[in-house]
């Protein structure tokens, strides 16, 4: 992860004998952003951060201003570990042993745990729940499609951090007795559904939505070939309708590892030519982006393309529309 901007803490200024009185004026003038009481960051640096980076910086701010040591959990622990999640509107999640401290306050959601049950590690100087606990707790508290994102990720080695892949067997073994019966069923279903072949958070989330919409399971990372050889590897493929599905994340147009020396404009042209080659094999192509996932448009797009549905008797039951909780509704 690229370095986050430096936090400006009022307590550090006070300890150094510097005045904190100019800070509110700097916020009003637009040169500073206040991200938490007593914590500021330069506005120019803040403007360049992606949403997930801003969330990560808010975690740092909570750690810096907490009266007692904090152990972060759920999406906050995942952020520190570098595990992708669906973060829309997430508060900062932290564990508490105090039964009167389970309410949100100042953007922090406290989760009650019993003494001696916290499975925590120190990562980047922060106390966080272990990778295994983190992804299982998320799976217990979010809709099915969202649970696929962190679970798919941890089934692959994290080469950037030198972390090994977790296994389904290990995850399932850790579930028993940790959650309510209903939550345990949700977690087990999500773990069994997880697949290390999903190449990104967007692909994982899409795969979960595809499943919940009742479509047949696609072939992942499918190799399209013509009479002259390989044409492309695709994110999703349905043989019965000869449909290729492609999640189009913004990363390929911005990150150097995807650009590979090309301009974003060249990537757009290359993607169009690649799609033309796929269509030339007699297959149809459906592409979607994050905004279409947020608007719930994926099901209609796949239906119009003729993607087949599963028989009703085999539909998944976990985290169906009647059981989807908001991420902060369930205690862990």
mmCIF file of C-alpha atoms in Angstrom:
data_model
loop_
_atom_site.group_PDB
_atom_site.id
_atom_site.type_symbol
_atom_site.label_atom_id
_atom_site.label_comp_id
_atom_site.label_asym_id
_atom_site.label_seq_id
_atom_site.Cartn_x
_atom_site.Cartn_y
_atom_site.Cartn_z
ATOM 1 C CA UNK A 1 0.000 0.000 0.000
ATOM 2 C CA UNK A 2 1.284 3.489 -0.845
ATOM 3 C CA UNK A 3 2.099 5.628 2.216
ATOM 4 C CA UNK A 4 -0.835 7.459 3.733
ATOM 5 C CA UNK A 5 -0.543 11.189 4.422
ATOM 6 C CA UNK A 6 0.706 12.297 7.817
ATOM 7 C CA UNK A 7 -1.895 12.968 10.469
ATOM 8 C CA UNK A 8 -1.784 16.287 12.286
ATOM 9 C CA UNK A 9 -2.690 15.714 15.939
ATOM 10 C CA UNK A 10 -3.582 18.530 18.287
ATOM 11 C CA UNK A 11 -2.029 16.651 21.217
ATOM 12 C CA UNK A 12 1.310 16.497 19.403
ATOM 13 C CA UNK A 13 1.192 20.224 18.766
ATOM 14 C CA UNK A 14 0.329 20.877 22.399
ATOM 15 C CA UNK A 15 3.138 18.626 23.602
ATOM 16 C CA UNK A 16 5.567 20.553 21.396
ATOM 17 C CA UNK A 17 4.343 23.875 22.773
ATOM 18 C CA UNK A 18 2.757 24.922 19.451
ATOM 19 C CA UNK A 19 -0.615 26.631 19.261
ATOM 20 C CA UNK A 20 -3.613 24.689 17.960
ATOM 21 C CA UNK A 21 -5.718 27.826 17.445
ATOM 22 C CA UNK A 22 -4.927 28.139 13.670
ATOM 23 C CA UNK A 23 -6.341 24.688 12.894
ATOM 24 C CA UNK A 24 -10.080 25.544 12.714
ATOM 25 C CA UNK A 25 -9.287 28.529 10.507
ATOM 26 C CA UNK A 26 -7.242 26.288 8.203
ATOM 27 C CA UNK A 27 -10.218 23.920 7.922
ATOM 28 C CA UNK A 28 -12.503 26.828 7.088
ATOM 29 C CA UNK A 29 -10.004 28.061 4.501
ATOM 30 C CA UNK A 30 -9.861 24.615 2.899
ATOM 31 C CA UNK A 31 -6.205 23.813 3.508
ATOM 32 C CA UNK A 32 -6.904 21.210 6.204
ATOM 33 C CA UNK A 33 -9.554 18.503 6.627
ATOM 34 C CA UNK A 34 -10.700 17.465 10.095
ATOM 35 C CA UNK A 35 -11.220 13.714 10.042
ATOM 36 C CA UNK A 36 -11.793 13.261 13.772
ATOM 37 C CA UNK A 37 -11.762 15.423 16.878
ATOM 38 C CA UNK A 38 -8.159 16.459 17.347
ATOM 39 C CA UNK A 39 -7.012 14.913 14.043
ATOM 40 C CA UNK A 40 -6.404 16.770 10.798
ATOM 41 C CA UNK A 41 -4.827 16.077 7.424
ATOM 42 C CA UNK A 42 -3.783 18.311 4.554
ATOM 43 C CA UNK A 43 -6.718 18.853 2.217
ATOM 44 C CA UNK A 44 -4.644 18.356 -0.928
ATOM 45 C CA UNK A 45 -3.481 14.932 0.245
ATOM 46 C CA UNK A 46 -6.986 13.949 1.369
ATOM 47 C CA UNK A 47 -8.428 14.840 -2.043
ATOM 48 C CA UNK A 48 -6.098 12.366 -3.758
ATOM 49 C CA UNK A 49 -7.108 9.402 -1.589
ATOM 50 C CA UNK A 50 -9.520 6.709 -2.735
ATOM 51 C CA UNK A 51 -12.459 5.899 -0.459
ATOM 52 C CA UNK A 52 -10.745 2.813 0.969
ATOM 53 C CA UNK A 53 -7.620 4.866 1.746
ATOM 54 C CA UNK A 54 -9.689 7.476 3.583
ATOM 55 C CA UNK A 55 -11.282 4.697 5.609
ATOM 56 C CA UNK A 56 -7.828 3.345 6.454
ATOM 57 C CA UNK A 57 -6.693 6.800 7.572
ATOM 58 C CA UNK A 58 -9.735 7.130 9.832
ATOM 59 C CA UNK A 59 -8.674 3.878 11.507
ATOM 60 C CA UNK A 60 -5.279 5.448 12.203
ATOM 61 C CA UNK A 61 -7.035 8.494 13.627
ATOM 62 C CA UNK A 62 -9.111 6.365 16.014
ATOM 63 C CA UNK A 63 -6.016 4.497 17.182
ATOM 64 C CA UNK A 64 -4.203 7.781 17.814
ATOM 65 C CA UNK A 65 -7.012 9.322 19.863
ATOM 66 C CA UNK A 66 -8.332 6.303 21.795
ATOM 67 C CA UNK A 67 -8.029 6.537 25.571
ATOM 68 C CA UNK A 68 -7.487 2.776 25.898
ATOM 69 C CA UNK A 69 -5.778 0.376 23.459
ATOM 70 C CA UNK A 70 -8.094 -0.598 20.603
ATOM 71 C CA UNK A 71 -8.456 -3.901 18.752
ATOM 72 C CA UNK A 72 -10.044 -3.356 15.363
ATOM 73 C CA UNK A 73 -12.393 -5.905 13.819
ATOM 74 C CA UNK A 74 -14.561 -6.623 10.800
ATOM 75 C CA UNK A 75 -14.050 -4.206 7.878
ATOM 76 C CA UNK A 76 -11.555 -2.144 9.872
ATOM 77 C CA UNK A 77 -9.330 -5.150 10.592
ATOM 78 C CA UNK A 78 -9.679 -6.174 6.944
ATOM 79 C CA UNK A 79 -8.520 -2.726 5.864
ATOM 80 C CA UNK A 80 -5.374 -3.028 7.968
ATOM 81 C CA UNK A 81 -4.694 -6.535 6.631
ATOM 82 C CA UNK A 82 -5.199 -5.330 3.045
ATOM 83 C CA UNK A 83 -8.237 -7.593 2.602
ATOM 84 C CA UNK A 84 -10.819 -6.043 0.248
ATOM 85 C CA UNK A 85 -14.401 -5.576 1.429
ATOM 86 C CA UNK A 86 -17.548 -3.757 0.358
ATOM 87 C CA UNK A 87 -17.279 -0.695 2.584
ATOM 88 C CA UNK A 88 -20.259 1.490 1.726
ATOM 89 C CA UNK A 89 -21.051 3.579 4.803
ATOM 90 C CA UNK A 90 -18.982 1.455 7.169
ATOM 91 C CA UNK A 91 -18.127 2.853 10.596
ATOM 92 C CA UNK A 92 -14.850 1.986 12.277
ATOM 93 C CA UNK A 93 -15.295 -1.375 14.017
ATOM 94 C CA UNK A 94 -13.630 -2.077 17.373
ATOM 95 C CA UNK A 95 -14.002 -4.704 20.076
ATOM 96 C CA UNK A 96 -15.055 -3.970 23.643
ATOM 97 C CA UNK A 97 -15.274 -6.007 26.841
ATOM 98 C CA UNK A 98 -17.570 -3.426 28.427
ATOM 99 C CA UNK A 99 -21.234 -4.430 28.231
ATOM 100 C CA UNK A 100 -22.340 -0.824 28.342
ATOM 101 C CA UNK A 101 -20.134 0.130 25.398
ATOM 102 C CA UNK A 102 -21.908 -1.454 22.456
ATOM 103 C CA UNK A 103 -23.209 1.701 20.804
ATOM 104 C CA UNK A 104 -21.719 3.728 18.001
ATOM 105 C CA UNK A 105 -20.023 6.915 19.025
ATOM 106 C CA UNK A 106 -18.038 9.368 16.926
ATOM 107 C CA UNK A 107 -18.046 7.000 13.973
ATOM 108 C CA UNK A 108 -16.857 3.960 15.950
ATOM 109 C CA UNK A 109 -19.026 0.869 16.294
ATOM 110 C CA UNK A 110 -18.104 -1.200 19.367
ATOM 111 C CA UNK A 111 -18.698 -4.956 19.351
ATOM 112 C CA UNK A 112 -19.083 -6.819 22.613
ATOM 113 C CA UNK A 113 -16.822 -9.841 23.119
ATOM 114 C CA UNK A 114 -16.153 -12.062 26.104
ATOM 115 C CA UNK A 115 -12.827 -11.827 27.953
ATOM 116 C CA UNK A 116 -10.237 -14.266 26.669
ATOM 117 C CA UNK A 117 -11.928 -14.757 23.288
ATOM 118 C CA UNK A 118 -10.118 -12.075 21.283
ATOM 119 C CA UNK A 119 -7.900 -13.516 18.550
ATOM 120 C CA UNK A 120 -5.729 -10.481 17.801
ATOM 121 C CA UNK A 121 -2.436 -9.726 16.084
ATOM 122 C CA UNK A 122 -0.337 -6.589 15.609
ATOM 123 C CA UNK A 123 -0.243 -5.404 11.997
ATOM 124 C CA UNK A 124 1.383 -2.118 10.985
ATOM 125 C CA UNK A 125 1.421 -1.177 14.665
ATOM 126 C CA UNK A 126 -2.317 -1.722 15.097
ATOM 127 C CA UNK A 127 -4.100 -4.453 17.055
ATOM 128 C CA UNK A 128 -6.521 -6.280 14.745
ATOM 129 C CA UNK A 129 -8.404 -9.556 14.734
ATOM 130 C CA UNK A 130 -6.609 -12.348 12.867
ATOM 131 C CA UNK A 131 -7.206 -12.822 9.151
ATOM 132 C CA UNK A 132 -9.271 -15.928 9.825
ATOM 133 C CA UNK A 133 -11.436 -14.285 12.477
ATOM 134 C CA UNK A 134 -11.804 -11.139 10.408
ATOM 135 C CA UNK A 135 -13.207 -12.796 7.283
ATOM 136 C CA UNK A 136 -15.467 -15.137 9.257
ATOM 137 C CA UNK A 137 -16.900 -12.266 11.317
ATOM 138 C CA UNK A 138 -17.572 -10.307 8.151
ATOM 139 C CA UNK A 139 -19.300 -13.315 6.587
ATOM 140 C CA UNK A 140 -21.513 -13.574 9.686
ATOM 141 C CA UNK A 141 -22.716 -9.981 9.438
ATOM 142 C CA UNK A 142 -23.000 -8.959 5.776
ATOM 143 C CA UNK A 143 -25.114 -10.085 2.801
ATOM 144 C CA UNK A 144 -23.929 -13.202 0.969
ATOM 145 C CA UNK A 145 -22.493 -11.412 -2.077
ATOM 146 C CA UNK A 146 -20.420 -9.074 0.102
ATOM 147 C CA UNK A 147 -19.042 -12.013 2.107
ATOM 148 C CA UNK A 148 -17.546 -13.485 -1.060
ATOM 149 C CA UNK A 149 -15.130 -10.557 -1.447
ATOM 150 C CA UNK A 150 -12.871 -11.087 1.609
ATOM 151 C CA UNK A 151 -13.273 -14.876 1.587
ATOM 152 C CA UNK A 152 -12.137 -15.225 -2.026
ATOM 153 C CA UNK A 153 -9.158 -13.003 -1.264
ATOM 154 C CA UNK A 154 -7.788 -14.987 1.687
ATOM 155 C CA UNK A 155 -7.951 -18.253 -0.259
ATOM 156 C CA UNK A 156 -5.052 -16.877 -2.326
ATOM 157 C CA UNK A 157 -1.551 -16.168 -0.988
ATOM 158 C CA UNK A 158 -0.975 -12.464 -0.333
ATOM 159 C CA UNK A 159 2.371 -12.003 -2.063
ATOM 160 C CA UNK A 160 2.580 -8.301 -1.224
ATOM 161 C CA UNK A 161 2.554 -9.099 2.502
ATOM 162 C CA UNK A 162 4.153 -12.533 2.342
ATOM 163 C CA UNK A 163 1.069 -14.208 3.822
ATOM 164 C CA UNK A 164 -0.032 -17.751 2.973
ATOM 165 C CA UNK A 165 -3.452 -18.652 1.680
ATOM 166 C CA UNK A 166 -6.060 -19.737 4.200
ATOM 167 C CA UNK A 167 -7.947 -22.964 3.522
ATOM 168 C CA UNK A 168 -11.646 -23.687 3.453
ATOM 169 C CA UNK A 169 -11.109 -26.568 5.850
ATOM 170 C CA UNK A 170 -9.383 -24.272 8.338
ATOM 171 C CA UNK A 171 -12.070 -21.616 8.040
ATOM 172 C CA UNK A 172 -14.896 -24.101 8.490
ATOM 173 C CA UNK A 173 -13.192 -25.680 11.496
ATOM 174 C CA UNK A 174 -13.115 -22.278 13.206
ATOM 175 C CA UNK A 175 -16.841 -21.610 12.779
ATOM 176 C CA UNK A 176 -18.352 -24.081 15.247
ATOM 177 C CA UNK A 177 -19.670 -22.475 18.428
ATOM 178 C CA UNK A 178 -18.636 -18.953 17.480
ATOM 179 C CA UNK A 179 -21.949 -17.648 16.158
ATOM 180 C CA UNK A 180 -25.664 -18.140 16.508
ATOM 181 C CA UNK A 181 -27.116 -21.081 14.579
ATOM 182 C CA UNK A 182 -28.466 -18.801 11.839
ATOM 183 C CA UNK A 183 -25.185 -16.901 11.500
ATOM 184 C CA UNK A 184 -23.212 -20.139 11.432
ATOM 185 C CA UNK A 185 -25.284 -21.390 8.512
ATOM 186 C CA UNK A 186 -24.632 -18.145 6.642
ATOM 187 C CA UNK A 187 -20.905 -18.332 7.290
ATOM 188 C CA UNK A 188 -20.625 -21.971 6.237
ATOM 189 C CA UNK A 189 -22.518 -21.302 3.018
ATOM 190 C CA UNK A 190 -20.313 -18.312 2.231
ATOM 191 C CA UNK A 191 -17.091 -20.231 2.922
ATOM 192 C CA UNK A 192 -18.216 -23.171 0.780
ATOM 193 C CA UNK A 193 -19.062 -20.747 -2.035
ATOM 194 C CA UNK A 194 -15.694 -18.947 -1.870
ATOM 195 C CA UNK A 195 -13.327 -19.452 -4.810
ATOM 196 C CA UNK A 196 -9.660 -18.446 -5.033
ATOM 197 C CA UNK A 197 -9.957 -18.029 -8.810
ATOM 198 C CA UNK A 198 -11.844 -14.742 -8.542
ATOM 199 C CA UNK A 199 -9.347 -12.185 -9.735
ATOM 200 C CA UNK A 200 -10.552 -9.056 -7.938
ATOM 201 C CA UNK A 201 -13.024 -7.692 -5.417
ATOM 202 C CA UNK A 202 -15.323 -6.687 -8.259
ATOM 203 C CA UNK A 203 -15.295 -10.195 -9.695
ATOM 204 C CA UNK A 204 -15.999 -11.715 -6.283
ATOM 205 C CA UNK A 205 -18.902 -9.362 -5.588
ATOM 206 C CA UNK A 206 -20.273 -9.956 -9.081
ATOM 207 C CA UNK A 207 -20.062 -13.719 -8.586
ATOM 208 C CA UNK A 208 -22.016 -13.431 -5.344
ATOM 209 C CA UNK A 209 -24.703 -11.314 -6.993
ATOM 210 C CA UNK A 210 -24.893 -13.753 -9.910
ATOM 211 C CA UNK A 211 -25.477 -16.599 -7.472
ATOM 212 C CA UNK A 212 -28.094 -14.737 -5.446
ATOM 213 C CA UNK A 213 -29.955 -13.833 -8.659
ATOM 214 C CA UNK A 214 -30.321 -17.548 -9.405
ATOM 215 C CA UNK A 215 -28.128 -17.831 -12.493
ATOM 216 C CA UNK A 216 -26.113 -20.916 -13.319
ATOM 217 C CA UNK A 217 -22.606 -20.819 -11.893
ATOM 218 C CA UNK A 218 -20.230 -19.410 -14.510
ATOM 219 C CA UNK A 219 -16.886 -20.902 -15.454
ATOM 220 C CA UNK A 220 -14.206 -18.633 -13.977
ATOM 221 C CA UNK A 221 -11.089 -17.464 -15.820
ATOM 222 C CA UNK A 222 -12.289 -19.149 -19.012
ATOM 223 C CA UNK A 223 -9.911 -19.402 -21.963
ATOM 224 C CA UNK A 224 -11.568 -18.370 -25.222
ATOM 225 C CA UNK A 225 -9.931 -19.993 -28.226
ATOM 226 C CA UNK A 226 -10.401 -19.731 -31.963
ATOM 227 C CA UNK A 227 -9.165 -21.953 -34.782
ATOM 228 C CA UNK A 228 -5.859 -20.070 -34.667
ATOM 229 C CA UNK A 229 -5.281 -20.340 -30.901
ATOM 230 C CA UNK A 230 -5.989 -18.422 -27.685
ATOM 231 C CA UNK A 231 -8.062 -15.278 -27.963
ATOM 232 C CA UNK A 232 -8.433 -14.225 -24.318
ATOM 233 C CA UNK A 233 -8.965 -15.257 -20.725
ATOM 234 C CA UNK A 234 -12.325 -14.001 -19.475
ATOM 235 C CA UNK A 235 -13.741 -13.417 -15.994
ATOM 236 C CA UNK A 236 -16.940 -15.446 -16.465
ATOM 237 C CA UNK A 237 -18.359 -17.781 -19.091
ATOM 238 C CA UNK A 238 -21.684 -19.575 -19.569
ATOM 239 C CA UNK A 239 -21.400 -22.336 -22.165
ATOM 240 C CA UNK A 240 -25.148 -22.888 -22.696
ATOM 241 C CA UNK A 241 -25.683 -19.313 -23.854
ATOM 242 C CA UNK A 242 -22.105 -18.829 -25.124
ATOM 243 C CA UNK A 243 -21.921 -15.678 -23.006
ATOM 244 C CA UNK A 244 -18.729 -14.070 -21.747
ATOM 245 C CA UNK A 245 -19.038 -11.884 -18.646
ATOM 246 C CA UNK A 246 -16.436 -9.240 -17.868
ATOM 247 C CA UNK A 247 -16.199 -7.032 -14.791
ATOM 248 C CA UNK A 248 -14.487 -3.808 -15.809
ATOM 249 C CA UNK A 249 -12.696 -2.316 -12.807
ATOM 250 C CA UNK A 250 -11.136 1.118 -12.950
ATOM 251 C CA UNK A 251 -7.763 -0.317 -11.863
ATOM 252 C CA UNK A 252 -6.847 -1.448 -15.351
ATOM 253 C CA UNK A 253 -7.056 2.160 -16.548
ATOM 254 C CA UNK A 254 -5.062 3.680 -13.675
ATOM 255 C CA UNK A 255 -2.583 1.286 -12.048
ATOM 256 C CA UNK A 256 0.888 0.903 -13.593
ATOM 257 C CA UNK A 257 0.827 -2.894 -13.264
ATOM 258 C CA UNK A 258 -2.221 -2.987 -15.534
ATOM 259 C CA UNK A 259 -1.208 -0.161 -17.840
ATOM 260 C CA UNK A 260 2.197 -1.761 -18.577
ATOM 261 C CA UNK A 261 3.500 1.412 -20.144
ATOM 262 C CA UNK A 262 0.296 2.218 -22.028
ATOM 263 C CA UNK A 263 -1.888 5.281 -21.648
ATOM 264 C CA UNK A 264 -5.456 4.855 -20.344
ATOM 265 C CA UNK A 265 -6.670 5.653 -23.856
ATOM 266 C CA UNK A 266 -4.583 2.843 -25.311
ATOM 267 C CA UNK A 267 -6.023 0.437 -22.734
ATOM 268 C CA UNK A 268 -9.552 1.382 -23.832
ATOM 269 C CA UNK A 269 -8.662 0.665 -27.480
ATOM 270 C CA UNK A 270 -6.953 -2.629 -26.566
ATOM 271 C CA UNK A 271 -10.010 -3.723 -24.569
ATOM 272 C CA UNK A 272 -12.296 -2.924 -27.524
ATOM 273 C CA UNK A 273 -10.116 -4.959 -29.900
ATOM 274 C CA UNK A 274 -10.023 -7.830 -27.398
ATOM 275 C CA UNK A 275 -13.814 -7.802 -27.155
ATOM 276 C CA UNK A 276 -14.072 -7.818 -30.955
ATOM 277 C CA UNK A 277 -11.860 -10.907 -31.087
ATOM 278 C CA UNK A 278 -14.064 -12.667 -28.537
ATOM 279 C CA UNK A 279 -17.239 -11.799 -30.470
ATOM 280 C CA UNK A 280 -15.621 -13.097 -33.665
ATOM 281 C CA UNK A 281 -15.645 -16.591 -32.128
ATOM 282 C CA UNK A 282 -19.454 -16.497 -32.027
ATOM 283 C CA UNK A 283 -19.767 -15.574 -28.369
ATOM 284 C CA UNK A 284 -21.617 -12.591 -26.942
ATOM 285 C CA UNK A 285 -20.017 -10.327 -24.342
ATOM 286 C CA UNK A 286 -21.574 -8.581 -21.342
ATOM 287 C CA UNK A 287 -19.451 -6.000 -19.533
ATOM 288 C CA UNK A 288 -20.282 -4.172 -16.333
ATOM 289 C CA UNK A 289 -18.684 -1.709 -13.920
ATOM 290 C CA UNK A 290 -19.040 -0.882 -10.219
ATOM 291 C CA UNK A 291 -21.782 1.686 -10.747
ATOM 292 C CA UNK A 292 -23.974 -0.893 -12.478
ATOM 293 C CA UNK A 293 -23.465 -3.281 -9.563
ATOM 294 C CA UNK A 294 -24.481 -0.542 -7.090
ATOM 295 C CA UNK A 295 -27.624 0.209 -9.106
ATOM 296 C CA UNK A 296 -28.649 -3.471 -9.219
ATOM 297 C CA UNK A 297 -28.463 -3.670 -12.998
ATOM 298 C CA UNK A 298 -26.393 -6.854 -13.365
ATOM 299 C CA UNK A 299 -29.329 -9.282 -13.212
ATOM 300 C CA UNK A 300 -31.145 -7.518 -16.041
ATOM 301 C CA UNK A 301 -27.997 -7.367 -18.166
ATOM 302 C CA UNK A 302 -27.398 -11.101 -17.835
ATOM 303 C CA UNK A 303 -31.063 -11.942 -18.394
ATOM 304 C CA UNK A 304 -31.120 -9.980 -21.634
ATOM 305 C CA UNK A 305 -27.995 -11.856 -22.747
ATOM 306 C CA UNK A 306 -29.773 -15.175 -22.223
ATOM 307 C CA UNK A 307 -27.656 -16.421 -19.320
ATOM 308 C CA UNK A 308 -29.469 -19.517 -17.973
ATOM 309 C CA UNK A 309 -30.905 -19.804 -14.478
ATOM 310 C CA UNK A 310 -30.430 -22.619 -11.995
ATOM 311 C CA UNK A 311 -33.385 -24.919 -11.327
ATOM 312 C CA UNK A 312 -35.426 -23.426 -8.485
ATOM 313 C CA UNK A 313 -34.776 -26.439 -6.251
ATOM 314 C CA UNK A 314 -31.037 -25.721 -6.218
ATOM 315 C CA UNK A 315 -31.253 -22.033 -5.343
ATOM 316 C CA UNK A 316 -28.974 -20.909 -2.542
ATOM 317 C CA UNK A 317 -30.775 -20.191 0.702
ATOM 318 C CA UNK A 318 -28.150 -18.407 2.785
ATOM 319 C CA UNK A 319 -28.363 -14.660 3.021
ATOM 320 C CA UNK A 320 -31.312 -14.466 0.720
ATOM 321 C CA UNK A 321 -33.316 -11.250 0.490
ATOM 322 C CA UNK A 322 -35.120 -12.087 3.719
ATOM 323 C CA UNK A 323 -31.942 -12.546 5.760
ATOM 324 C CA UNK A 324 -29.672 -9.764 4.587
ATOM 325 C CA UNK A 325 -28.561 -7.694 7.556
ATOM 326 C CA UNK A 326 -26.870 -4.354 7.625
ATOM 327 C CA UNK A 327 -23.193 -4.891 8.513
ATOM 328 C CA UNK A 328 -23.551 -3.223 11.915
ATOM 329 C CA UNK A 329 -26.732 -5.078 12.992
ATOM 330 C CA UNK A 330 -25.157 -8.242 14.407
ATOM 331 C CA UNK A 331 -23.037 -8.615 17.491
ATOM 332 C CA UNK A 332 -20.085 -10.952 17.242
#
